[in-house]
Amino acid sequence: MEESPGEGSIDKSRVLNVTPLRTLTPVFSSPPNFNSFPQGSPPFVCVPPAGPFPPGFSPFFPFSGIQNQSVPSGDHTPISSAVPINSFRSPEPRSAREANGNAGSSRRAYKARGKKEKIVSPDVDLDVMVENILQSYNLVEFEEARRYDGDKDSVGHVLLVFNLLRRQIAQLEESKEATLSKRPDLKAGNVLMTKGVRTNVKKRVGTVPGVEIGDIFFFRMELCTIGLHAPIMAGIDYMSVKISLDEEPIAVSIVSSGGYKDDVEDDDGLIYSGQGKEMDQKLERGNLALEKSLHRGNDIRVIRGIKDVGNPTGKVYVYDGLYRIQESWVEKGKSGSNVFRYKLGRLPGQPDAYKLWKKIQQWKDGSIPRTGIILPDLTSGAETLPVTLVNDVDHEKGPAYFNYSPTLKYSKPVPRDPFVGCACNGACLPGNENCDCVQKNGGYLPHIVNGVIVSQKSVIYECGPPCRCPPTCRNRVSQGGLRVRLEVFKTKDRGWGLRSWDPIRAGAFICVYAGEAVDDSKAQELAGENEDNHIFDGTRIYQPVEVLPGDLNNAPNLQYPLIINARNAGNVARFINHSCSPNLFWQPVLRGNSKEFDLHIAFYAIRHVPPMTELTYSYGMVPPEKADHGKKKCLCGSPKCRGFFY
């Protein structure tokens, strides 16, 4: 954006050529024995989950074949996360730090309510950390064709790696600064783009392989890494095409996110403002590309940016499908300058995306009713948010009767070592080495902002009744109730299911599994009595849920195998159906309790989940000796469906 010169300012129009003093592109040192590649970036590689892994590393679920869920004994020192961050630079000599203008200590003190709490400030080599992440996945080498022309698996894989790396960078920066992290999305995206961990590199007109209408993204960098929209900031993406002996630009995608107040949107149309603010816009760059696309009539991808209700300063980007420019004109904008205006129409026959978002908003504000509502709140106020019961398929009036309960009850106390709890008066802070709960989690809080888990662990430790921190502490994520607006709905062929009105970001907390904890004999008895038994069984073997094949030789190993019966009493989790390609995973959570064992099961999103998409998790596999017991036909519809589940 250009600024007009004012009084006492420099006339920038007189500056013809300026060579920048430094580049905005980060430069990362190469790891030892790293060979250069003729194309400038290494091929995208992936490895089988069986290993070999570097010392101290294990694959991150859902990439790993098996969730490692053994709970350590003794002092309950937590097992490291799937991709532990243990690559630290050797400390510089004091003289070297002073020479670089940094004579301070690598530790800082943070004062909270009169108490000094030591904040750990690890100096981590980001490049080495990324290499460890990629090596720990044991990723097989992608063919060059899949890097330039992706598919659903490669797109999903790139996004999973991006979000894992972004969350780990955010966790590191929070521990270092004791404040909110500063754009870990840009850091993660730049690292992956530099290393060639991306897909659909080749620009194209029309659809992008592996990207579906309605897919959602929470960061512009995600659009870049999968080839949906290349510019990180600009709203118009374009490419050159050869016309006879000359070349001309055409637009391939636009992001409409409210940057220009003159934009007008409706369900199937968009009036889009050209590039340039404050001064009269010029017919160049993106504006010229849009004008050429009007005459050529080529398809243009439209990504709508919608305000993220979970993050007031953020947006959710929704891929709304293909549009074509119908007309263009120039008019005076609200700033008084000439603005190019382009009217785009959505191509017919495409699934609803932005239109569905607007309809959901109308359900929320009550301007239109939700079709098929049976109960406006299935929980009768037991949850922080209402859960709608809906059937727009047939005439069934609801599931079999049960008592709605958001808690897990143990039929008998389970002895355990006492947990004294933390003494954090305000809240548990990232990197606080005086917080017992932080230290039990390996020195880091397991969640970053918005209740997003960093990575799956064998168990995470939450604050509980013995702790002095308040209920709003970030280390009590699973205790705060529902965070998204859910509905229980009747499916066409799988009974009742669960889905969300709100968009869900990767790693976000969904709910806990409530009911009654029972032993294995009781669970078998219940399974024999009722085909639809609403039982969660944490003793089963769990396969990987995404791209890579799994290893079925080892089952999760909880210190206290947890089986939950939600047949007579339970919460929304009892309605989560099985899928061979699920979008949720479960995580053991141990809450501080000085009297008895307090283990819970929390569900988190594996990847971003668009609104009105059914939430599913893998029910797991039983041991070979029980292979014929409780086997059912699977109707999940996934391309990777095994054909059955238990």
XYZ file of C-alpha atoms in Angstrom:
646
model
C 0.000 0.000 0.000
C 1.406 3.371 -1.006
C 1.051 6.522 1.088
C 0.745 10.010 -0.389
C 3.479 12.361 0.793
C 2.435 14.830 3.439
C 3.993 17.820 5.125
C 7.467 17.042 6.330
C 7.502 13.617 4.738
C 9.634 12.148 1.973
C 8.129 11.946 -1.504
C 8.343 8.187 -1.980
C 7.422 8.501 -5.680
C 10.913 9.910 -6.335
C 12.576 6.748 -5.085
C 13.004 4.552 -8.143
C 15.040 1.581 -6.971
C 15.622 0.519 -3.415
C 17.644 -2.536 -2.532
C 16.458 -3.946 0.790
C 19.056 -4.226 3.503
C 17.739 -7.534 4.704
C 15.333 -10.174 3.487
C 12.142 -11.222 5.258
C 12.799 -14.818 4.286
C 14.336 -16.665 7.248
C 17.627 -18.441 6.705
C 18.068 -21.682 8.601
C 21.343 -23.476 9.041
C 21.581 -26.917 7.513
C 21.996 -29.877 9.831
C 25.220 -31.895 9.779
C 25.711 -34.131 6.722
C 22.881 -32.325 4.909
C 23.319 -32.565 1.153
C 22.167 -29.788 -1.116
C 19.583 -30.526 -3.788
C 19.751 -29.255 -7.365
C 16.169 -27.985 -7.232
C 16.884 -25.857 -4.176
C 14.799 -27.839 -1.712
C 14.822 -31.463 -0.594
C 12.099 -33.834 -1.754
C 9.096 -34.307 0.501
C 9.734 -37.593 2.302
C 7.808 -39.825 4.589
C 8.857 -43.014 6.532
C 7.043 -46.125 7.799
C 6.007 -45.692 11.431
C 7.940 -48.731 12.551
C 11.173 -46.742 12.530
C 14.049 -46.576 12.879
C 13.731 -43.437 15.007
C 16.420 -41.209 16.479
C 17.162 -41.890 20.148
C 14.430 -40.565 22.402
C 11.841 -40.104 19.648
C 8.564 -41.804 18.844
C 5.964 -41.118 16.132
C 3.140 -38.664 16.842
C -0.372 -40.077 16.759
C -2.253 -40.155 14.359
C 0.844 -40.975 12.270
C 2.046 -43.648 14.688
C 0.732 -47.149 14.423
C -0.088 -47.354 18.115
C -0.752 -44.794 20.748
C 1.824 -45.191 23.466
C -0.270 -44.821 26.568
C 1.670 -46.466 29.307
C 1.362 -44.431 32.464
C 4.670 -44.205 34.287
C 4.820 -45.526 37.783
C 6.523 -44.160 40.839
C 6.781 -40.411 40.729
C 4.563 -40.207 37.624
C 7.225 -38.511 35.524
C 5.417 -38.077 32.196
C 6.536 -39.900 29.116
C 7.803 -37.522 26.444
C 5.421 -36.350 23.737
C 5.363 -37.873 20.305
C 7.954 -35.446 19.042
C 9.924 -34.323 22.094
C 11.786 -31.078 21.815
C 15.211 -31.940 23.135
C 17.528 -30.367 20.607
C 19.163 -27.494 22.457
C 22.097 -25.382 21.388
C 25.136 -25.354 23.593
C 25.189 -22.135 25.646
C 27.401 -19.392 24.322
C 30.230 -18.080 26.482
C 29.340 -14.908 28.339
C 31.791 -12.891 26.280
C 30.113 -14.008 23.056
C 26.669 -13.044 24.329
C 27.913 -9.613 25.370
C 29.552 -9.103 21.986
C 26.172 -9.710 20.353
C 24.387 -7.255 22.626
C 22.924 -9.931 24.928
C 24.478 -9.899 28.339
C 21.325 -11.139 30.044
C 20.661 -14.546 31.498
C 18.905 -17.284 29.533
C 16.386 -17.470 32.387
C 13.891 -14.812 33.316
C 11.896 -14.192 36.435
C 8.157 -13.611 36.175
C 6.452 -11.962 39.108
C 2.884 -13.087 39.840
C 1.027 -11.852 42.908
C 4.181 -11.163 44.859
C 5.840 -14.490 44.091
C 8.785 -14.849 41.774
C 8.349 -17.803 39.472
C 11.262 -18.984 37.382
C 10.474 -19.176 33.684
C 12.560 -21.591 31.655
C 13.888 -20.056 28.443
C 15.286 -22.910 26.317
C 17.406 -21.924 23.335
C 16.204 -24.353 20.693
C 17.674 -24.886 17.234
C 14.500 -24.751 15.151
C 16.126 -26.309 12.093
C 17.285 -29.324 14.083
C 13.864 -29.612 15.704
C 12.211 -29.735 12.272
C 14.642 -32.395 11.080
C 13.846 -34.456 14.168
C 10.115 -34.142 13.485
C 10.518 -35.289 9.881
C 12.850 -38.139 10.860
C 10.556 -39.278 13.657
C 7.768 -39.732 11.114
C 10.006 -42.042 9.053
C 8.321 -40.635 5.965
C 8.667 -42.398 2.583
C 9.938 -40.248 -0.219
C 7.214 -38.508 -2.171
C 7.451 -38.816 -5.923
C 8.230 -35.526 -7.629
C 4.827 -35.687 -9.331
C 3.009 -35.656 -5.970
C 4.874 -32.568 -4.896
C 3.775 -30.713 -8.007
C 0.360 -32.371 -8.339
C -1.028 -33.463 -4.985
C -3.945 -35.589 -3.859
C -6.096 -35.798 -0.735
C -3.468 -37.766 1.198
C -0.587 -35.426 0.386
C -2.677 -32.315 1.157
C -3.846 -33.817 4.463
C -0.315 -34.842 5.365
C 1.205 -31.419 4.686
C -1.487 -29.744 6.796
C -0.968 -32.187 9.669
C 2.794 -31.595 9.681
C 2.271 -27.817 9.459
C -0.084 -27.759 12.425
C 2.110 -30.023 14.550
C 5.149 -27.826 13.898
C 3.147 -24.626 14.464
C 1.889 -25.844 17.840
C 5.364 -26.928 18.942
C 6.836 -23.544 17.979
C 4.020 -21.811 19.884
C 4.703 -23.983 22.928
C 8.406 -23.129 22.815
C 7.815 -19.411 22.456
C 5.290 -19.360 25.284
C 7.747 -21.139 27.557
C 10.452 -18.688 26.602
C 8.493 -15.462 26.934
C 5.597 -16.308 29.265
C 3.423 -14.415 26.777
C 1.402 -15.277 23.701
C 3.575 -16.587 20.867
C 4.370 -14.330 17.919
C 3.164 -15.777 14.596
C 4.329 -19.391 14.860
C 2.212 -20.012 11.742
C 4.568 -17.902 9.629
C 7.615 -19.609 11.098
C 6.203 -23.092 10.538
C 5.118 -22.282 6.988
C 8.462 -20.746 6.030
C 10.356 -23.727 7.391
C 8.230 -26.252 5.507
C 8.251 -24.244 2.268
C 12.044 -23.925 2.477
C 12.430 -27.672 2.981
C 10.010 -28.564 0.206
C 7.389 -30.026 2.544
C 4.510 -28.811 0.399
C 2.270 -29.968 -2.426
C 0.579 -28.583 -5.552
C 3.585 -26.348 -6.164
C 2.555 -25.758 -9.796
C 0.037 -22.934 -10.187
C -3.135 -23.897 -11.996
C -6.523 -22.639 -13.086
C -9.564 -24.302 -11.506
C -9.635 -26.997 -8.840
C -6.594 -27.942 -6.761
C -6.037 -31.705 -6.380
C -6.798 -32.886 -2.845
C -8.710 -29.740 -1.806
C -12.485 -29.974 -1.481
C -15.151 -27.272 -1.423
C -15.962 -26.464 2.198
C -12.447 -27.233 3.493
C -11.385 -24.775 6.194
C -8.085 -23.241 7.208
C -7.083 -21.038 10.133
C -3.879 -19.609 8.645
C -3.013 -18.069 5.292
C 0.195 -20.095 5.328
C -1.873 -23.278 5.056
C -3.254 -22.046 1.735
C 0.313 -21.549 0.489
C 1.669 -24.962 1.519
C -1.076 -26.846 -0.348
C -1.186 -24.620 -3.448
C -4.673 -23.188 -2.969
C -3.530 -19.534 -2.843
C 0.139 -18.557 -3.063
C 0.471 -14.975 -1.713
C 0.695 -14.761 2.071
C -0.751 -11.241 2.186
C -2.163 -10.275 -1.234
C -5.780 -11.144 -1.936
C -5.288 -11.885 -5.655
C -3.182 -14.769 -6.965
C -2.390 -14.844 -10.676
C -0.191 -16.532 -13.256
C 1.036 -15.787 -16.769
C -0.326 -17.568 -19.823
C 1.086 -17.388 -23.318
C -1.092 -15.731 -25.955
C 0.530 -16.082 -29.392
C 3.999 -14.675 -28.829
C 3.059 -12.614 -25.791
C 2.161 -13.436 -22.204
C -0.627 -11.977 -20.116
C -1.685 -12.473 -16.481
C -4.897 -14.209 -15.444
C -6.308 -14.560 -11.929
C -6.431 -18.055 -10.416
C -7.725 -17.348 -6.878
C -8.846 -14.558 -4.565
C -9.233 -14.294 -0.802
C -12.218 -12.192 0.276
C -11.832 -11.492 3.973
C -13.210 -8.020 4.552
C -9.968 -6.147 3.906
C -11.896 -3.732 1.700
C -15.085 -2.298 3.164
C -16.462 -1.876 -0.371
C -16.727 -5.652 -0.894
C -20.283 -6.989 -1.099
C -21.020 -10.670 -0.538
C -24.024 -12.929 -0.907
C -24.578 -16.690 -1.018
C -23.577 -17.268 -4.643
C -22.010 -13.993 -5.657
C -19.334 -11.501 -4.737
C -18.460 -7.936 -5.686
C -14.737 -7.728 -5.136
C -12.585 -4.598 -4.905
C -9.256 -4.399 -6.692
C -5.830 -3.955 -5.138
C -4.648 -0.609 -3.816
C -5.825 1.729 -1.056
C -5.689 5.463 -0.336
C -4.861 6.379 -3.982
C -6.556 5.697 -7.307
C -6.098 2.044 -8.197
C -4.091 1.161 -11.291
C -4.804 -1.495 -13.881
C -1.727 -3.561 -13.074
C -0.708 -6.759 -11.269
C -3.761 -8.415 -9.688
C -6.195 -5.873 -11.091
C -4.940 -6.487 -14.614
C -5.138 -10.255 -14.039
C -8.800 -9.967 -12.987
C -9.575 -7.835 -16.049
C -7.934 -10.388 -18.352
C -9.869 -13.193 -16.619
C -13.116 -11.352 -17.351
C -12.377 -11.500 -21.087
C -11.012 -15.047 -21.047
C -13.820 -16.366 -18.823
C -11.549 -18.665 -16.792
C -12.548 -20.197 -13.443
C -11.287 -18.485 -10.277
C -11.061 -20.101 -6.842
C -12.698 -18.056 -4.078
C -11.659 -18.370 -0.440
C -13.911 -16.560 2.029
C -12.386 -15.197 5.217
C -14.860 -15.304 8.107
C -14.363 -13.971 11.641
C -13.182 -16.692 14.019
C -15.507 -16.637 17.037
C -12.869 -18.499 19.063
C -10.190 -15.915 18.291
C -11.394 -12.298 17.925
C -8.284 -11.272 15.986
C -8.265 -14.304 13.687
C -10.226 -15.590 10.703
C -11.381 -18.907 9.355
C -10.750 -19.319 5.629
C -13.385 -21.345 3.770
C -12.801 -22.631 0.252
C -16.069 -21.707 -1.456
C -15.434 -23.229 -4.891
C -15.107 -21.842 -8.431
C -16.413 -18.492 -9.646
C -16.232 -16.506 -12.884
C -16.031 -12.735 -13.345
C -19.217 -11.417 -14.945
C -18.423 -7.706 -15.252
C -16.083 -4.974 -14.060
C -16.239 -1.196 -13.597
C -14.546 1.714 -11.823
C -16.255 3.744 -9.100
C -15.409 6.101 -6.283
C -14.705 4.137 -3.109
C -15.460 5.245 0.430
C -11.996 6.813 0.626
C -12.795 8.997 -2.395
C -10.305 7.247 -4.702
C -11.111 5.323 -7.873
C -11.599 1.619 -7.181
C -11.858 -1.284 -9.605
C -14.900 -3.454 -8.923
C -15.395 -7.019 -10.137
C -18.635 -8.949 -9.966
C -18.126 -12.713 -9.639
C -20.774 -15.423 -9.857
C -20.477 -18.896 -8.358
C -20.611 -21.772 -10.816
C -23.784 -23.865 -10.365
C -23.859 -27.461 -9.133
C -21.214 -27.076 -6.408
C -21.731 -28.147 -2.767
C -22.708 -25.427 -0.292
C -19.887 -23.870 1.692
C -20.237 -20.164 2.553
C -24.016 -20.492 2.162
C -24.039 -23.159 4.889
C -22.032 -20.892 7.227
C -24.603 -18.128 6.826
C -27.446 -20.559 7.505
C -25.786 -21.772 10.720
C -25.388 -18.167 11.883
C -29.103 -17.678 11.331
C -29.816 -20.774 13.463
C -27.701 -19.300 16.235
C -29.322 -15.876 16.252
C -32.808 -17.363 15.871
C -33.682 -15.639 12.595
C -34.531 -18.997 10.995
C -35.336 -22.311 12.754
C -33.177 -25.411 12.488
C -35.184 -27.976 10.518
C -35.959 -31.212 12.353
C -35.295 -30.046 15.917
C -36.572 -32.451 18.581
C -34.978 -30.781 21.613
C -33.248 -27.381 21.701
C -30.937 -28.643 24.464
C -30.428 -32.348 25.026
C -28.350 -31.615 28.152
C -31.097 -29.656 29.978
C -28.507 -27.058 30.962
C -25.881 -29.520 32.215
C -23.320 -28.227 29.687
C -21.890 -24.755 29.184
C -23.404 -24.698 25.669
C -26.713 -26.217 24.498
C -26.605 -29.433 22.448
C -29.428 -29.622 19.910
C -31.162 -32.938 19.170
C -32.114 -33.108 15.488
C -33.744 -35.625 13.160
C -34.347 -34.511 9.572
C -34.075 -38.063 8.179
C -37.096 -39.992 9.505
C -39.758 -39.859 12.227
C -37.766 -41.281 15.170
C -38.252 -39.035 18.191
C -34.853 -39.514 19.768
C -32.355 -42.072 21.093
C -33.194 -44.592 23.801
C -33.660 -42.996 27.222
C -30.541 -42.219 29.256
C -29.545 -39.749 31.972
C -27.398 -36.926 30.662
C -24.323 -36.597 32.875
C -21.132 -34.677 31.989
C -18.990 -36.496 34.588
C -17.156 -39.804 34.892
C -17.923 -41.894 37.969
C -15.851 -44.710 39.408
C -17.868 -47.560 40.923
C -15.098 -48.017 43.494
C -12.081 -45.876 44.429
C -8.799 -46.832 42.839
C -5.767 -46.349 45.114
C -2.975 -44.168 43.818
C -0.026 -42.127 44.960
C -1.151 -38.783 46.422
C -0.806 -35.747 44.167
C 0.032 -32.678 46.234
C -0.821 -30.240 43.434
C 0.691 -26.933 42.364
C 0.903 -23.702 44.364
C 0.226 -21.298 41.485
C -1.969 -18.545 42.908
C -2.832 -16.868 39.608
C -2.542 -19.544 36.940
C -0.026 -22.090 35.714
C 2.392 -20.295 33.388
C 4.280 -21.863 30.473
C 7.815 -22.804 31.454
C 7.332 -22.146 35.197
C 9.779 -24.551 36.827
C 8.155 -23.972 40.249
C 4.827 -25.404 39.053
C 4.527 -29.102 39.903
C 1.893 -29.625 37.210
C 4.074 -28.069 34.512
C 6.992 -30.232 35.567
C 4.850 -33.389 35.506
C 4.116 -32.545 31.872
C 7.811 -32.461 31.014
C 8.370 -28.747 31.676
C 5.679 -27.481 29.297
C 1.958 -26.850 29.449
C 0.324 -29.517 27.241
C -2.006 -26.929 25.649
C -1.417 -23.624 23.916
C -4.073 -20.908 23.633
C -7.692 -21.821 22.811
C -7.354 -25.211 24.498
C -5.342 -26.643 21.597
C -3.195 -29.633 22.538
C 0.389 -29.530 21.270
C 0.827 -33.254 20.668
C -0.523 -36.497 22.004
C 1.213 -38.041 25.008
C 0.808 -41.288 26.855
C -0.906 -39.175 29.534
C -1.215 -35.472 30.302
C -1.500 -34.083 33.817
C -4.137 -31.478 34.597
C -4.530 -29.402 37.708
C -7.131 -30.668 40.162
C -8.683 -29.996 43.594
C -5.343 -29.934 45.468
C -4.006 -27.172 43.173
C -4.247 -23.498 44.154
C -4.778 -22.215 40.587
C -8.298 -21.034 39.597
C -10.814 -22.962 37.425
C -9.811 -20.733 34.488
C -6.236 -22.080 34.537
C -5.041 -23.205 31.108
C -4.070 -26.542 32.577
C -7.724 -27.468 33.219
C -8.890 -27.690 29.598
C -10.972 -30.869 29.935
C -12.762 -29.475 33.023
C -14.237 -26.381 31.398
C -17.104 -28.040 29.528
C -17.940 -27.821 25.832
C -16.245 -25.150 23.731
C -18.102 -25.659 20.436
C -21.821 -25.756 19.647
C -22.693 -29.419 19.033
C -25.762 -31.238 17.783
C -26.790 -34.886 18.108
C -28.353 -35.853 14.779
C -29.913 -38.899 13.130
C -27.689 -40.371 10.422
C -29.041 -42.209 7.397
C -27.646 -45.631 8.256
C -25.589 -45.488 11.490
C -28.055 -44.429 14.158
C -27.365 -41.203 16.019
C -24.184 -39.197 15.501
C -22.461 -36.018 16.655
C -21.383 -32.926 14.713
C -20.608 -29.254 15.316
C -22.176 -26.004 14.185
C -18.808 -24.296 14.737
C -15.536 -24.802 12.838
C -13.002 -26.841 14.797
C -9.257 -26.335 14.499
C -6.697 -29.145 14.586
C -5.798 -30.061 18.168
C -8.899 -28.419 19.671
C -10.575 -30.012 22.701
C -14.029 -31.438 21.962
C -15.348 -33.220 25.063
C -14.599 -35.928 27.628
C -16.152 -39.387 27.680
C -18.584 -39.459 30.611
C -20.294 -42.449 32.197
C -19.316 -45.133 34.692
C -15.899 -46.757 34.837
C -16.303 -50.565 34.845
C -14.020 -53.595 34.760
C -13.590 -55.879 31.748
C -16.013 -58.576 32.937
C -18.796 -56.027 33.355
C -18.058 -54.593 29.919
C -18.371 -58.029 28.294
C -21.656 -58.582 30.071
C -23.041 -55.271 28.814
C -21.868 -55.986 25.281
C -23.807 -59.245 25.301
C -26.989 -57.569 26.524
C -27.172 -54.675 24.072
C -25.830 -54.420 20.542
C -25.621 -50.645 20.811
C -23.810 -50.623 24.141
C -22.181 -47.159 24.264
C -18.907 -48.442 25.722
C -15.496 -46.839 25.440
C -12.700 -49.406 25.717
C -9.227 -47.981 26.261
C -7.638 -51.454 26.321
C -7.989 -52.039 22.578
C -5.372 -51.764 19.850
C -5.548 -48.562 17.851
C -4.484 -48.261 14.233
C -3.122 -45.095 12.618
C -5.826 -42.873 11.228
C -4.204 -41.072 8.328
C -1.683 -41.645 5.580
C 0.683 -44.227 6.940
C 0.186 -47.958 7.642
C 0.194 -49.147 11.233
C 1.684 -51.741 13.501
C -0.880 -53.843 15.358
C 1.566 -55.739 17.561
C 1.271 -53.520 20.636
C -1.848 -52.248 22.387
C -2.045 -49.054 24.449
C -0.933 -49.738 27.981
C -2.797 -47.701 30.584
C -1.681 -48.309 34.140
C -5.347 -48.629 35.056
C -7.151 -49.941 31.931
C -10.173 -47.713 31.573
C -13.502 -49.002 30.239
C -16.447 -46.592 30.405
C -20.101 -47.588 30.249
C -22.339 -44.761 28.987
C -25.395 -46.911 28.343
C -27.554 -45.532 31.177
C -25.754 -42.256 31.903
C -23.339 -40.307 29.759
C -22.731 -37.189 27.689
C -22.376 -36.281 24.006
C -19.352 -38.580 23.603
C -21.642 -41.634 23.663
C -22.941 -40.531 20.238
C -19.540 -40.354 18.498
C -19.541 -43.020 15.780
C -16.635 -45.125 14.575
C -14.686 -44.347 11.408
C -11.678 -46.009 9.805
C -10.498 -42.457 8.888
C -11.603 -40.506 11.970
C -11.180 -36.802 12.644
C -10.833 -37.171 16.454
C -8.383 -38.985 18.722
C -8.637 -39.697 22.436
C -6.125 -38.668 25.060
C -5.750 -39.977 28.656
C -5.905 -37.099 31.156
C -4.878 -37.496 34.787
C -6.261 -34.813 37.086
C -4.609 -33.977 40.364
C -6.488 -35.629 43.220
C -5.089 -36.379 46.647
C -7.637 -39.096 47.500
C -8.113 -41.439 44.573
C -7.243 -42.203 40.969
C -8.771 -39.614 38.621
C -8.160 -40.697 35.027
C -10.333 -39.298 32.228
C -10.562 -39.607 28.453
C -10.598 -36.391 26.406
C -11.243 -36.093 22.668
C -9.306 -33.733 20.398
C -9.475 -32.916 16.687
C -6.851 -34.549 14.479
C -7.303 -31.958 11.738
C -9.515 -28.957 10.991
C -13.175 -29.985 10.924
C -15.688 -27.873 8.934
C -19.136 -27.169 10.425
C -21.784 -29.905 10.069
C -19.132 -32.594 9.526
C -19.729 -35.716 11.601
C -17.231 -36.227 14.434
C -15.760 -39.726 14.586
C -12.985 -41.693 16.267
C -11.559 -45.181 15.851
C -13.105 -47.755 18.185
C -9.896 -49.795 17.936
C -9.176 -53.480 17.428
C -9.548 -56.336 19.904
C -6.825 -58.939 20.599
C -6.737 -61.938 18.211
C -8.330 -64.256 20.783
C -11.416 -62.007 20.806
C -11.455 -61.296 17.072
C -14.896 -62.795 16.472
C -16.555 -61.186 19.484
C -18.639 -58.076 18.831
C -17.520 -57.731 15.208
C -19.823 -55.401 13.235
C -20.082 -54.240 9.648
C -18.560 -50.788 9.199
C -20.538 -48.174 7.260
C -18.157 -45.239 7.720
C -17.830 -44.723 3.960
C -14.115 -43.928 4.124
C -11.970 -44.924 1.110
C -9.786 -46.726 3.673
C -12.660 -48.529 5.374
C -11.651 -51.948 6.749
C -15.216 -53.185 6.336
C -15.794 -53.905 10.028
C -15.304 -52.548 13.543
C -15.832 -53.772 17.113
